[in-house]
Amino acid sequence: MLKLNVKNETSRLRVVILGTAKSNGPVPSVADCYDPKSIESVLDGTYPKEEDMILEMDAVETVLRKYDVKVYRPNIIKDCNQIFSRDIAFVIEDKIIRANILPDREREIEAIRYVWNQVDRENRIVLPKECHVEGGDVMLWDDYIFMGTYSGEDYADYITARTNMDAVIAIQELFPEKTVKAFELRKSNTNPKENALHLDCCFQPIGKGKAIIYKAGFLIEREYQWLVDFFGEENIFEITQDEMYNMNSNIFSISDDVIISEKNFTRLNAWLHNEGFIVEEVPYAEIGKQGGLLRCTTMPLIRD
């Protein structure tokens, strides 16, 4: 059996699910895309090729194995996009919580059923149907759970609004000893530069008490300011709109001082080196054309 343990974003990683790009399916139609970045790549003819994405994900698996991390991969479902494992479930403490995701993506859950079944039944949580949540909107920081959400009356109009306040309340009830902080995110179905698909698209805490943040991803300035004050301005790396668009906040921590980052994030990677991090640089720009990056494709199961 798997004894799950995840309390924050940066403790030493031991076991993780990494998505897969194999049998990813044909280039989708615009109508079948879930986010504006994918729509953009379909329309301009740059939608990533399966073989390129397989190479990128293999590079991440190589880094994970270098640090002795046990890596699970989803079972392959023919012609199904299974890249973003963070979307379909997430772990808090010793519990795995199934995400209530877009109905079209139900099959992805079945592909990791063999991992789900290794967890004690009492620690497998399925939230009520009205609770919408995806793992990219859920961030653990010891006594805090940070959650991205959108509570506008036009919530149903946004395919990019993935986590609602019902889910925020449900998570708080599941973990009453923790402080759940919700942050309203800016949403756009059509403009990837104006859309924070998940919280990890505009914010991420990293080791040494530092964090990456994009101010305009937050709808309410005081909520952004709360995070800046919480981590301390001197510990914050502010990214630009273009850096947000290229997913600079969506990197992945193996430990407090080891980070996997995209090799083209030159300004961020230089800052990380300067702050004393070991930066494992990988090519991931093709994956990024689908609106997610390193954190989105990984689902930690066990950290120290």
PDB file of C-alpha atoms in Angstrom:
ATOM      1  CA  MET A   1       0.000   0.000   0.000  1.00  0.00           C
ATOM      2  CA  LEU A   2       1.065   3.588  -0.618  1.00  0.00           C
ATOM      3  CA  LYS A   3       1.407   5.738   2.496  1.00  0.00           C
ATOM      4  CA  LEU A   4       0.765   9.143   0.971  1.00  0.00           C
ATOM      5  CA  ASN A   5       2.402  12.236   2.446  1.00  0.00           C
ATOM      6  CA  VAL A   6       2.411  15.699   0.906  1.00  0.00           C
ATOM      7  CA  LYS A   7       2.422  18.763   3.180  1.00  0.00           C
ATOM      8  CA  ASN A   8       4.014  21.417   0.985  1.00  0.00           C
ATOM      9  CA  GLU A   9       5.421  22.109  -2.476  1.00  0.00           C
ATOM     10  CA  THR A  10       9.119  21.669  -1.747  1.00  0.00           C
ATOM     11  CA  SER A  11       9.910  18.836   0.701  1.00  0.00           C
ATOM     12  CA  ARG A  12      12.092  16.090  -0.776  1.00  0.00           C
ATOM     13  CA  LEU A  13      10.088  14.223  -3.400  1.00  0.00           C
ATOM     14  CA  ARG A  14       9.992  10.410  -3.189  1.00  0.00           C
ATOM     15  CA  VAL A  15       7.067   9.237  -5.360  1.00  0.00           C
ATOM     16  CA  VAL A  16       5.268  11.027  -8.200  1.00  0.00           C
ATOM     17  CA  ILE A  17       2.887  10.402 -11.107  1.00  0.00           C
ATOM     18  CA  LEU A  18       4.222  11.900 -14.338  1.00  0.00           C
ATOM     19  CA  GLY A  19       1.718  12.173 -17.198  1.00  0.00           C
ATOM     20  CA  THR A  20       2.317  10.684 -20.631  1.00  0.00           C
ATOM     21  CA  ALA A  21       2.218  12.037 -24.189  1.00  0.00           C
ATOM     22  CA  LYS A  22       2.005   8.614 -25.818  1.00  0.00           C
ATOM     23  CA  SER A  23      -1.045   8.074 -28.050  1.00  0.00           C
ATOM     24  CA  ASN A  24      -1.963  11.699 -27.481  1.00  0.00           C
ATOM     25  CA  GLY A  25      -4.463  11.693 -30.344  1.00  0.00           C
ATOM     26  CA  PRO A  26      -4.852  13.940 -33.398  1.00  0.00           C
ATOM     27  CA  VAL A  27      -4.662  17.730 -33.340  1.00  0.00           C
ATOM     28  CA  PRO A  28      -7.931  18.748 -31.658  1.00  0.00           C
ATOM     29  CA  SER A  29     -10.510  21.045 -33.193  1.00  0.00           C
ATOM     30  CA  VAL A  30     -10.858  24.494 -31.616  1.00  0.00           C
ATOM     31  CA  ALA A  31     -14.181  23.347 -30.150  1.00  0.00           C
ATOM     32  CA  ASP A  32     -12.410  20.487 -28.350  1.00  0.00           C
ATOM     33  CA  CYS A  33      -9.715  22.676 -26.737  1.00  0.00           C
ATOM     34  CA  TYR A  34      -9.969  23.390 -23.000  1.00  0.00           C
ATOM     35  CA  ASP A  35      -7.913  26.597 -22.829  1.00  0.00           C
ATOM     36  CA  PRO A  36      -6.900  29.631 -24.939  1.00  0.00           C
ATOM     37  CA  LYS A  37      -3.250  28.563 -25.303  1.00  0.00           C
ATOM     38  CA  SER A  38      -4.248  25.300 -26.986  1.00  0.00           C
ATOM     39  CA  ILE A  39      -6.705  27.182 -29.207  1.00  0.00           C
ATOM     40  CA  GLU A  40      -3.918  29.557 -30.225  1.00  0.00           C
ATOM     41  CA  SER A  41      -1.558  26.711 -31.173  1.00  0.00           C
ATOM     42  CA  VAL A  42      -4.280  24.942 -33.168  1.00  0.00           C
ATOM     43  CA  LEU A  43      -5.186  28.115 -35.069  1.00  0.00           C
ATOM     44  CA  ASP A  44      -1.601  29.075 -35.935  1.00  0.00           C
ATOM     45  CA  GLY A  45      -0.561  25.522 -36.876  1.00  0.00           C
ATOM     46  CA  THR A  46       1.982  25.042 -34.089  1.00  0.00           C
ATOM     47  CA  TYR A  47       0.100  22.438 -32.010  1.00  0.00           C
ATOM     48  CA  PRO A  48       2.836  20.180 -30.578  1.00  0.00           C
ATOM     49  CA  LYS A  49       3.737  16.867 -32.195  1.00  0.00           C
ATOM     50  CA  GLU A  50       3.415  13.730 -30.102  1.00  0.00           C
ATOM     51  CA  GLU A  51       7.042  12.641 -30.644  1.00  0.00           C
ATOM     52  CA  ASP A  52       8.348  16.030 -29.450  1.00  0.00           C
ATOM     53  CA  MET A  53       6.233  15.922 -26.299  1.00  0.00           C
ATOM     54  CA  ILE A  54       7.310  12.341 -25.543  1.00  0.00           C
ATOM     55  CA  LEU A  55      10.958  13.462 -25.690  1.00  0.00           C
ATOM     56  CA  GLU A  56      10.241  16.389 -23.347  1.00  0.00           C
ATOM     57  CA  MET A  57       8.463  14.223 -20.785  1.00  0.00           C
ATOM     58  CA  ASP A  58      11.213  11.590 -20.988  1.00  0.00           C
ATOM     59  CA  ALA A  59      13.721  14.334 -20.129  1.00  0.00           C
ATOM     60  CA  VAL A  60      11.745  15.095 -16.955  1.00  0.00           C
ATOM     61  CA  GLU A  61      11.548  11.412 -16.033  1.00  0.00           C
ATOM     62  CA  THR A  62      15.345  11.177 -16.447  1.00  0.00           C
ATOM     63  CA  VAL A  63      15.827  14.067 -13.997  1.00  0.00           C
ATOM     64  CA  LEU A  64      13.388  12.566 -11.491  1.00  0.00           C
ATOM     65  CA  ARG A  65      15.171   9.202 -11.608  1.00  0.00           C
ATOM     66  CA  LYS A  66      18.535  10.952 -11.197  1.00  0.00           C
ATOM     67  CA  TYR A  67      17.247  12.033  -7.770  1.00  0.00           C
ATOM     68  CA  ASP A  68      15.938   8.521  -6.973  1.00  0.00           C
ATOM     69  CA  VAL A  69      12.284   9.499  -7.253  1.00  0.00           C
ATOM     70  CA  LYS A  70       9.879   6.606  -7.940  1.00  0.00           C
ATOM     71  CA  VAL A  71       7.896   7.529 -11.057  1.00  0.00           C
ATOM     72  CA  TYR A  72       4.473   6.158 -11.972  1.00  0.00           C
ATOM     73  CA  ARG A  73       3.085   6.759 -15.481  1.00  0.00           C
ATOM     74  CA  PRO A  74      -0.578   6.482 -16.491  1.00  0.00           C
ATOM     75  CA  ASN A  75      -1.704   3.450 -18.455  1.00  0.00           C
ATOM     76  CA  ILE A  76      -1.899   4.413 -22.129  1.00  0.00           C
ATOM     77  CA  ILE A  77      -5.382   5.139 -23.458  1.00  0.00           C
ATOM     78  CA  LYS A  78      -5.492   5.268 -27.250  1.00  0.00           C
ATOM     79  CA  ASP A  79      -5.877   8.795 -28.685  1.00  0.00           C
ATOM     80  CA  CYS A  80      -6.283  10.431 -25.265  1.00  0.00           C
ATOM     81  CA  ASN A  81      -4.388  13.443 -23.912  1.00  0.00           C
ATOM     82  CA  GLN A  82      -2.987  12.240 -20.574  1.00  0.00           C
ATOM     83  CA  ILE A  83      -0.223  14.789 -20.135  1.00  0.00           C
ATOM     84  CA  PHE A  84      -1.551  16.822 -17.217  1.00  0.00           C
ATOM     85  CA  SER A  85      -1.696  14.395 -14.295  1.00  0.00           C
ATOM     86  CA  ARG A  86      -2.052  17.261 -11.784  1.00  0.00           C
ATOM     87  CA  ASP A  87      -5.523  18.000 -13.152  1.00  0.00           C
ATOM     88  CA  ILE A  88      -7.100  14.664 -12.327  1.00  0.00           C
ATOM     89  CA  ALA A  89      -6.229  14.200  -8.640  1.00  0.00           C
ATOM     90  CA  PHE A  90      -4.051  15.672  -5.908  1.00  0.00           C
ATOM     91  CA  VAL A  91      -2.687  14.674  -2.514  1.00  0.00           C
ATOM     92  CA  ILE A  92      -3.079  16.598   0.738  1.00  0.00           C
ATOM     93  CA  GLU A  93      -1.417  15.044   3.783  1.00  0.00           C
ATOM     94  CA  ASP A  94      -2.241  11.306   3.515  1.00  0.00           C
ATOM     95  CA  LYS A  95      -5.348  11.662   1.328  1.00  0.00           C
ATOM     96  CA  ILE A  96      -5.739  11.501  -2.441  1.00  0.00           C
ATOM     97  CA  ILE A  97      -8.596  13.661  -3.682  1.00  0.00           C
ATOM     98  CA  ARG A  98     -10.144  12.966  -7.038  1.00  0.00           C
ATOM     99  CA  ALA A  99     -10.640  16.144  -9.037  1.00  0.00           C
ATOM    100  CA  ASN A 100     -14.076  16.807 -10.463  1.00  0.00           C
ATOM    101  CA  ILE A 101     -12.779  17.755 -13.877  1.00  0.00           C
ATOM    102  CA  LEU A 102     -14.292  18.455 -17.257  1.00  0.00           C
ATOM    103  CA  PRO A 103     -16.570  15.494 -18.113  1.00  0.00           C
ATOM    104  CA  ASP A 104     -14.619  14.801 -21.315  1.00  0.00           C
ATOM    105  CA  ARG A 105     -11.607  13.836 -19.202  1.00  0.00           C
ATOM    106  CA  GLU A 106     -13.143  11.095 -17.053  1.00  0.00           C
ATOM    107  CA  ARG A 107     -11.110   8.409 -18.856  1.00  0.00           C
ATOM    108  CA  GLU A 108      -7.875   9.890 -17.518  1.00  0.00           C
ATOM    109  CA  ILE A 109      -8.851   8.821 -13.987  1.00  0.00           C
ATOM    110  CA  GLU A 110      -9.084   5.191 -15.097  1.00  0.00           C
ATOM    111  CA  ALA A 111      -5.504   5.314 -16.377  1.00  0.00           C
ATOM    112  CA  ILE A 112      -4.177   5.895 -12.842  1.00  0.00           C
ATOM    113  CA  ARG A 113      -6.664   3.565 -11.152  1.00  0.00           C
ATOM    114  CA  TYR A 114      -3.807   1.144 -10.392  1.00  0.00           C
ATOM    115  CA  VAL A 115      -2.178   3.842  -8.235  1.00  0.00           C
ATOM    116  CA  TRP A 116      -5.452   4.975  -6.646  1.00  0.00           C
ATOM    117  CA  ASN A 117      -6.132   1.372  -5.605  1.00  0.00           C
ATOM    118  CA  GLN A 118      -2.830   1.220  -3.676  1.00  0.00           C
ATOM    119  CA  VAL A 119      -4.137   3.827  -1.224  1.00  0.00           C
ATOM    120  CA  ASP A 120      -6.197   2.869   1.855  1.00  0.00           C
ATOM    121  CA  ARG A 121      -9.854   3.167   0.941  1.00  0.00           C
ATOM    122  CA  GLU A 122     -10.528   5.650   3.755  1.00  0.00           C
ATOM    123  CA  ASN A 123      -7.879   7.977   2.304  1.00  0.00           C
ATOM    124  CA  ARG A 124      -9.438   8.065  -1.179  1.00  0.00           C
ATOM    125  CA  ILE A 125     -11.702  11.101  -1.361  1.00  0.00           C
ATOM    126  CA  VAL A 126     -14.305  11.829  -4.020  1.00  0.00           C
ATOM    127  CA  LEU A 127     -15.853  15.260  -3.518  1.00  0.00           C
ATOM    128  CA  PRO A 128     -19.562  15.940  -4.144  1.00  0.00           C
ATOM    129  CA  LYS A 129     -20.474  16.646  -7.771  1.00  0.00           C
ATOM    130  CA  GLU A 130     -21.043  20.382  -7.182  1.00  0.00           C
ATOM    131  CA  CYS A 131     -17.425  20.813  -6.046  1.00  0.00           C
ATOM    132  CA  HIS A 132     -15.312  21.663  -9.084  1.00  0.00           C
ATOM    133  CA  VAL A 133     -11.554  21.523  -8.507  1.00  0.00           C
ATOM    134  CA  GLU A 134      -8.314  20.722 -10.334  1.00  0.00           C
ATOM    135  CA  GLY A 135      -4.910  20.114  -8.780  1.00  0.00           C
ATOM    136  CA  GLY A 136      -3.312  23.138 -10.439  1.00  0.00           C
ATOM    137  CA  ASP A 137      -5.489  25.315  -8.208  1.00  0.00           C
ATOM    138  CA  VAL A 138      -4.405  23.588  -4.976  1.00  0.00           C
ATOM    139  CA  MET A 139      -1.095  24.441  -3.302  1.00  0.00           C
ATOM    140  CA  LEU A 140       0.122  23.186   0.043  1.00  0.00           C
ATOM    141  CA  TRP A 141       2.273  25.288   2.307  1.00  0.00           C
ATOM    142  CA  ASP A 142       2.460  23.458   5.640  1.00  0.00           C
ATOM    143  CA  ASP A 143      -0.371  24.933   7.749  1.00  0.00           C
ATOM    144  CA  TYR A 144      -1.897  26.653   4.705  1.00  0.00           C
ATOM    145  CA  ILE A 145      -3.727  25.421   1.646  1.00  0.00           C
ATOM    146  CA  PHE A 146      -3.721  28.051  -1.106  1.00  0.00           C
ATOM    147  CA  MET A 147      -6.515  27.649  -3.670  1.00  0.00           C
ATOM    148  CA  GLY A 148      -7.166  29.447  -6.927  1.00  0.00           C
ATOM    149  CA  THR A 149     -10.853  29.999  -7.683  1.00  0.00           C
ATOM    150  CA  TYR A 150     -13.348  32.081  -9.608  1.00  0.00           C
ATOM    151  CA  SER A 151     -16.649  33.056  -8.008  1.00  0.00           C
ATOM    152  CA  GLY A 152     -18.106  35.424 -10.617  1.00  0.00           C
ATOM    153  CA  GLU A 153     -21.744  34.950 -11.617  1.00  0.00           C
ATOM    154  CA  ASP A 154     -20.477  34.134 -15.119  1.00  0.00           C
ATOM    155  CA  TYR A 155     -18.456  31.141 -13.805  1.00  0.00           C
ATOM    156  CA  ALA A 156     -20.314  28.735 -16.099  1.00  0.00           C
ATOM    157  CA  ASP A 157     -19.324  30.803 -19.152  1.00  0.00           C
ATOM    158  CA  TYR A 158     -15.620  30.183 -18.563  1.00  0.00           C
ATOM    159  CA  ILE A 159     -14.150  26.847 -19.647  1.00  0.00           C
ATOM    160  CA  THR A 160     -11.021  28.212 -17.940  1.00  0.00           C
ATOM    161  CA  ALA A 161     -12.744  28.442 -14.525  1.00  0.00           C
ATOM    162  CA  ARG A 162     -11.901  25.064 -13.006  1.00  0.00           C
ATOM    163  CA  THR A 163     -12.277  25.478  -9.233  1.00  0.00           C
ATOM    164  CA  ASN A 164     -15.333  26.905  -7.485  1.00  0.00           C
ATOM    165  CA  MET A 165     -16.065  28.076  -3.942  1.00  0.00           C
ATOM    166  CA  ASP A 166     -17.979  24.855  -3.178  1.00  0.00           C
ATOM    167  CA  ALA A 167     -14.668  23.019  -3.541  1.00  0.00           C
ATOM    168  CA  VAL A 168     -12.833  25.570  -1.384  1.00  0.00           C
ATOM    169  CA  ILE A 169     -15.395  25.035   1.397  1.00  0.00           C
ATOM    170  CA  ALA A 170     -15.223  21.232   1.015  1.00  0.00           C
ATOM    171  CA  ILE A 171     -11.405  21.234   1.314  1.00  0.00           C
ATOM    172  CA  GLN A 172     -11.610  23.428   4.424  1.00  0.00           C
ATOM    173  CA  GLU A 173     -14.086  20.962   5.959  1.00  0.00           C
ATOM    174  CA  LEU A 174     -11.811  18.002   5.110  1.00  0.00           C
ATOM    175  CA  PHE A 175      -8.790  19.693   6.723  1.00  0.00           C
ATOM    176  CA  PRO A 176     -10.202  21.834   9.563  1.00  0.00           C
ATOM    177  CA  GLU A 177      -6.791  22.240  11.206  1.00  0.00           C
ATOM    178  CA  LYS A 178      -5.415  24.019   8.127  1.00  0.00           C
ATOM    179  CA  THR A 179      -6.037  27.558   6.906  1.00  0.00           C
ATOM    180  CA  VAL A 180      -7.510  27.532   3.406  1.00  0.00           C
ATOM    181  CA  LYS A 181      -6.836  30.801   1.530  1.00  0.00           C
ATOM    182  CA  ALA A 182      -8.723  31.320  -1.727  1.00  0.00           C
ATOM    183  CA  PHE A 183      -7.508  33.656  -4.473  1.00  0.00           C
ATOM    184  CA  GLU A 184      -9.732  34.963  -7.270  1.00  0.00           C
ATOM    185  CA  LEU A 185      -8.002  34.453 -10.625  1.00  0.00           C
ATOM    186  CA  ARG A 186      -8.365  36.371 -13.875  1.00  0.00           C
ATOM    187  CA  LYS A 187     -10.074  34.278 -16.564  1.00  0.00           C
ATOM    188  CA  SER A 188     -10.290  34.486 -20.347  1.00  0.00           C
ATOM    189  CA  ASN A 189     -11.520  31.841 -22.780  1.00  0.00           C
ATOM    190  CA  THR A 190      -9.813  33.515 -25.722  1.00  0.00           C
ATOM    191  CA  ASN A 191      -6.655  35.393 -24.679  1.00  0.00           C
ATOM    192  CA  PRO A 192      -3.876  33.293 -23.076  1.00  0.00           C
ATOM    193  CA  LYS A 193      -2.095  36.467 -21.929  1.00  0.00           C
ATOM    194  CA  GLU A 194      -5.159  37.473 -19.896  1.00  0.00           C
ATOM    195  CA  ASN A 195      -5.909  34.059 -18.423  1.00  0.00           C
ATOM    196  CA  ALA A 196      -4.670  32.378 -15.243  1.00  0.00           C
ATOM    197  CA  LEU A 197      -5.934  28.858 -15.910  1.00  0.00           C
ATOM    198  CA  HIS A 198      -4.851  27.660 -12.472  1.00  0.00           C
ATOM    199  CA  LEU A 199      -3.180  29.217  -9.435  1.00  0.00           C
ATOM    200  CA  ASP A 200       0.146  27.668 -10.501  1.00  0.00           C
ATOM    201  CA  CYS A 201      -0.063  29.706 -13.731  1.00  0.00           C
ATOM    202  CA  CYS A 202       0.490  32.930 -11.769  1.00  0.00           C
ATOM    203  CA  PHE A 203       2.064  31.871  -8.459  1.00  0.00           C
ATOM    204  CA  GLN A 204       4.266  29.181  -6.959  1.00  0.00           C
ATOM    205  CA  PRO A 205       6.135  28.885  -3.670  1.00  0.00           C
ATOM    206  CA  ILE A 206       9.599  27.354  -3.964  1.00  0.00           C
ATOM    207  CA  GLY A 207      12.286  26.408  -1.438  1.00  0.00           C
ATOM    208  CA  LYS A 208      14.170  28.772   0.888  1.00  0.00           C
ATOM    209  CA  GLY A 209      10.910  30.624   1.630  1.00  0.00           C
ATOM    210  CA  LYS A 210      10.757  32.158  -1.846  1.00  0.00           C
ATOM    211  CA  ALA A 211       7.968  32.424  -4.407  1.00  0.00           C
ATOM    212  CA  ILE A 212       7.284  33.281  -8.051  1.00  0.00           C
ATOM    213  CA  ILE A 213       4.285  35.514  -8.758  1.00  0.00           C
ATOM    214  CA  TYR A 214       2.456  37.342 -11.549  1.00  0.00           C
ATOM    215  CA  LYS A 215       0.415  40.249 -10.206  1.00  0.00           C
ATOM    216  CA  ALA A 216      -2.142  40.603 -13.008  1.00  0.00           C
ATOM    217  CA  GLY A 217      -3.150  36.935 -12.689  1.00  0.00           C
ATOM    218  CA  PHE A 218      -5.028  37.925  -9.527  1.00  0.00           C
ATOM    219  CA  LEU A 219      -8.399  39.651  -9.836  1.00  0.00           C
ATOM    220  CA  ILE A 220      -8.180  41.282  -6.421  1.00  0.00           C
ATOM    221  CA  GLU A 221      -5.016  43.244  -5.675  1.00  0.00           C
ATOM    222  CA  ARG A 222      -5.188  42.802  -1.909  1.00  0.00           C
ATOM    223  CA  GLU A 223      -5.111  39.010  -2.371  1.00  0.00           C
ATOM    224  CA  TYR A 224      -1.935  39.326  -4.445  1.00  0.00           C
ATOM    225  CA  GLN A 225      -0.544  41.691  -1.797  1.00  0.00           C
ATOM    226  CA  TRP A 226      -1.320  39.183   0.962  1.00  0.00           C
ATOM    227  CA  LEU A 227       0.985  36.666  -0.739  1.00  0.00           C
ATOM    228  CA  VAL A 228       3.749  39.255  -1.206  1.00  0.00           C
ATOM    229  CA  ASP A 229       3.510  40.187   2.475  1.00  0.00           C
ATOM    230  CA  PHE A 230       3.349  36.523   3.536  1.00  0.00           C
ATOM    231  CA  PHE A 231       6.570  35.565   1.725  1.00  0.00           C
ATOM    232  CA  GLY A 232       8.239  38.978   1.991  1.00  0.00           C
ATOM    233  CA  GLU A 233       8.932  41.259  -0.958  1.00  0.00           C
ATOM    234  CA  GLU A 234      12.647  40.391  -0.895  1.00  0.00           C
ATOM    235  CA  ASN A 235      11.767  36.710  -1.459  1.00  0.00           C
ATOM    236  CA  ILE A 236       9.464  37.254  -4.444  1.00  0.00           C
ATOM    237  CA  PHE A 237      10.370  36.878  -8.116  1.00  0.00           C
ATOM    238  CA  GLU A 238       7.852  38.915 -10.137  1.00  0.00           C
ATOM    239  CA  ILE A 239       7.294  37.651 -13.669  1.00  0.00           C
ATOM    240  CA  THR A 240       6.135  39.669 -16.675  1.00  0.00           C
ATOM    241  CA  GLN A 241       3.045  39.032 -18.782  1.00  0.00           C
ATOM    242  CA  ASP A 242       5.132  37.291 -21.447  1.00  0.00           C
ATOM    243  CA  GLU A 243       6.844  35.156 -18.796  1.00  0.00           C
ATOM    244  CA  MET A 244       3.433  34.217 -17.373  1.00  0.00           C
ATOM    245  CA  TYR A 245       2.247  33.364 -20.906  1.00  0.00           C
ATOM    246  CA  ASN A 246       5.295  31.067 -21.252  1.00  0.00           C
ATOM    247  CA  MET A 247       4.460  29.483 -17.856  1.00  0.00           C
ATOM    248  CA  ASN A 248       7.493  30.685 -15.843  1.00  0.00           C
ATOM    249  CA  SER A 249       5.671  30.115 -12.544  1.00  0.00           C
ATOM    250  CA  ASN A 250       4.885  26.523 -13.512  1.00  0.00           C
ATOM    251  CA  ILE A 251       8.172  24.899 -12.546  1.00  0.00           C
ATOM    252  CA  PHE A 252       8.524  21.909 -10.198  1.00  0.00           C
ATOM    253  CA  SER A 253      10.441  21.385  -6.958  1.00  0.00           C
ATOM    254  CA  ILE A 254      12.157  18.061  -6.266  1.00  0.00           C
ATOM    255  CA  SER A 255      13.369  19.438  -2.952  1.00  0.00           C
ATOM    256  CA  ASP A 256      13.967  22.684  -1.085  1.00  0.00           C
ATOM    257  CA  ASP A 257      16.989  23.422  -3.268  1.00  0.00           C
ATOM    258  CA  VAL A 258      16.451  21.420  -6.494  1.00  0.00           C
ATOM    259  CA  ILE A 259      14.056  22.728  -9.149  1.00  0.00           C
ATOM    260  CA  ILE A 260      13.153  21.444 -12.623  1.00  0.00           C
ATOM    261  CA  SER A 261      12.722  24.430 -14.950  1.00  0.00           C
ATOM    262  CA  GLU A 262      12.256  25.041 -18.663  1.00  0.00           C
ATOM    263  CA  LYS A 263      15.603  25.745 -20.356  1.00  0.00           C
ATOM    264  CA  ASN A 264      14.333  28.929 -22.062  1.00  0.00           C
ATOM    265  CA  PHE A 265      13.384  30.643 -18.787  1.00  0.00           C
ATOM    266  CA  THR A 266      16.656  32.576 -18.851  1.00  0.00           C
ATOM    267  CA  ARG A 267      15.795  35.398 -16.436  1.00  0.00           C
ATOM    268  CA  LEU A 268      14.120  33.098 -13.917  1.00  0.00           C
ATOM    269  CA  ASN A 269      16.832  30.429 -14.096  1.00  0.00           C
ATOM    270  CA  ALA A 270      19.576  33.018 -13.584  1.00  0.00           C
ATOM    271  CA  TRP A 271      17.750  34.297 -10.494  1.00  0.00           C
ATOM    272  CA  LEU A 272      17.296  30.757  -9.157  1.00  0.00           C
ATOM    273  CA  HIS A 273      21.016  30.018  -9.623  1.00  0.00           C
ATOM    274  CA  ASN A 274      21.824  33.287  -7.896  1.00  0.00           C
ATOM    275  CA  GLU A 275      19.601  32.334  -4.946  1.00  0.00           C
ATOM    276  CA  GLY A 276      21.491  29.059  -4.523  1.00  0.00           C
ATOM    277  CA  PHE A 277      19.120  26.598  -6.177  1.00  0.00           C
ATOM    278  CA  ILE A 278      20.230  23.652  -8.289  1.00  0.00           C
ATOM    279  CA  VAL A 279      18.306  24.139 -11.535  1.00  0.00           C
ATOM    280  CA  GLU A 280      17.712  21.090 -13.714  1.00  0.00           C
ATOM    281  CA  GLU A 281      16.887  22.638 -17.093  1.00  0.00           C
ATOM    282  CA  VAL A 282      14.729  20.643 -19.526  1.00  0.00           C
ATOM    283  CA  PRO A 283      13.053  21.378 -22.869  1.00  0.00           C
ATOM    284  CA  TYR A 284       9.308  21.737 -22.228  1.00  0.00           C
ATOM    285  CA  ALA A 285       8.158  24.462 -24.629  1.00  0.00           C
ATOM    286  CA  GLU A 286       6.082  22.073 -26.753  1.00  0.00           C
ATOM    287  CA  ILE A 287       4.135  20.863 -23.697  1.00  0.00           C
ATOM    288  CA  GLY A 288       3.636  24.538 -22.803  1.00  0.00           C
ATOM    289  CA  LYS A 289       1.618  25.119 -25.975  1.00  0.00           C
ATOM    290  CA  GLN A 290      -1.244  23.280 -24.257  1.00  0.00           C
ATOM    291  CA  GLY A 291      -1.495  25.719 -21.377  1.00  0.00           C
ATOM    292  CA  GLY A 292       0.424  23.754 -18.745  1.00  0.00           C
ATOM    293  CA  LEU A 293       4.021  23.044 -17.803  1.00  0.00           C
ATOM    294  CA  LEU A 294       6.113  21.173 -15.255  1.00  0.00           C
ATOM    295  CA  ARG A 295       3.881  21.383 -12.188  1.00  0.00           C
ATOM    296  CA  CYS A 296       0.823  20.495 -14.284  1.00  0.00           C
ATOM    297  CA  THR A 297       2.345  17.254 -15.570  1.00  0.00           C
ATOM    298  CA  THR A 298       3.453  15.965 -12.150  1.00  0.00           C
ATOM    299  CA  MET A 299       1.366  14.765  -9.222  1.00  0.00           C
ATOM    300  CA  PRO A 300       3.405  14.177  -6.049  1.00  0.00           C
ATOM    301  CA  LEU A 301       2.289  11.252  -3.911  1.00  0.00           C
ATOM    302  CA  ILE A 302       5.008  11.153  -1.260  1.00  0.00           C
ATOM    303  CA  ARG A 303       7.350  13.846  -0.017  1.00  0.00           C
ATOM    304  CA  ASP A 304       9.440  13.733   3.151  1.00  0.00           C
TER     305      ASP A 304
END
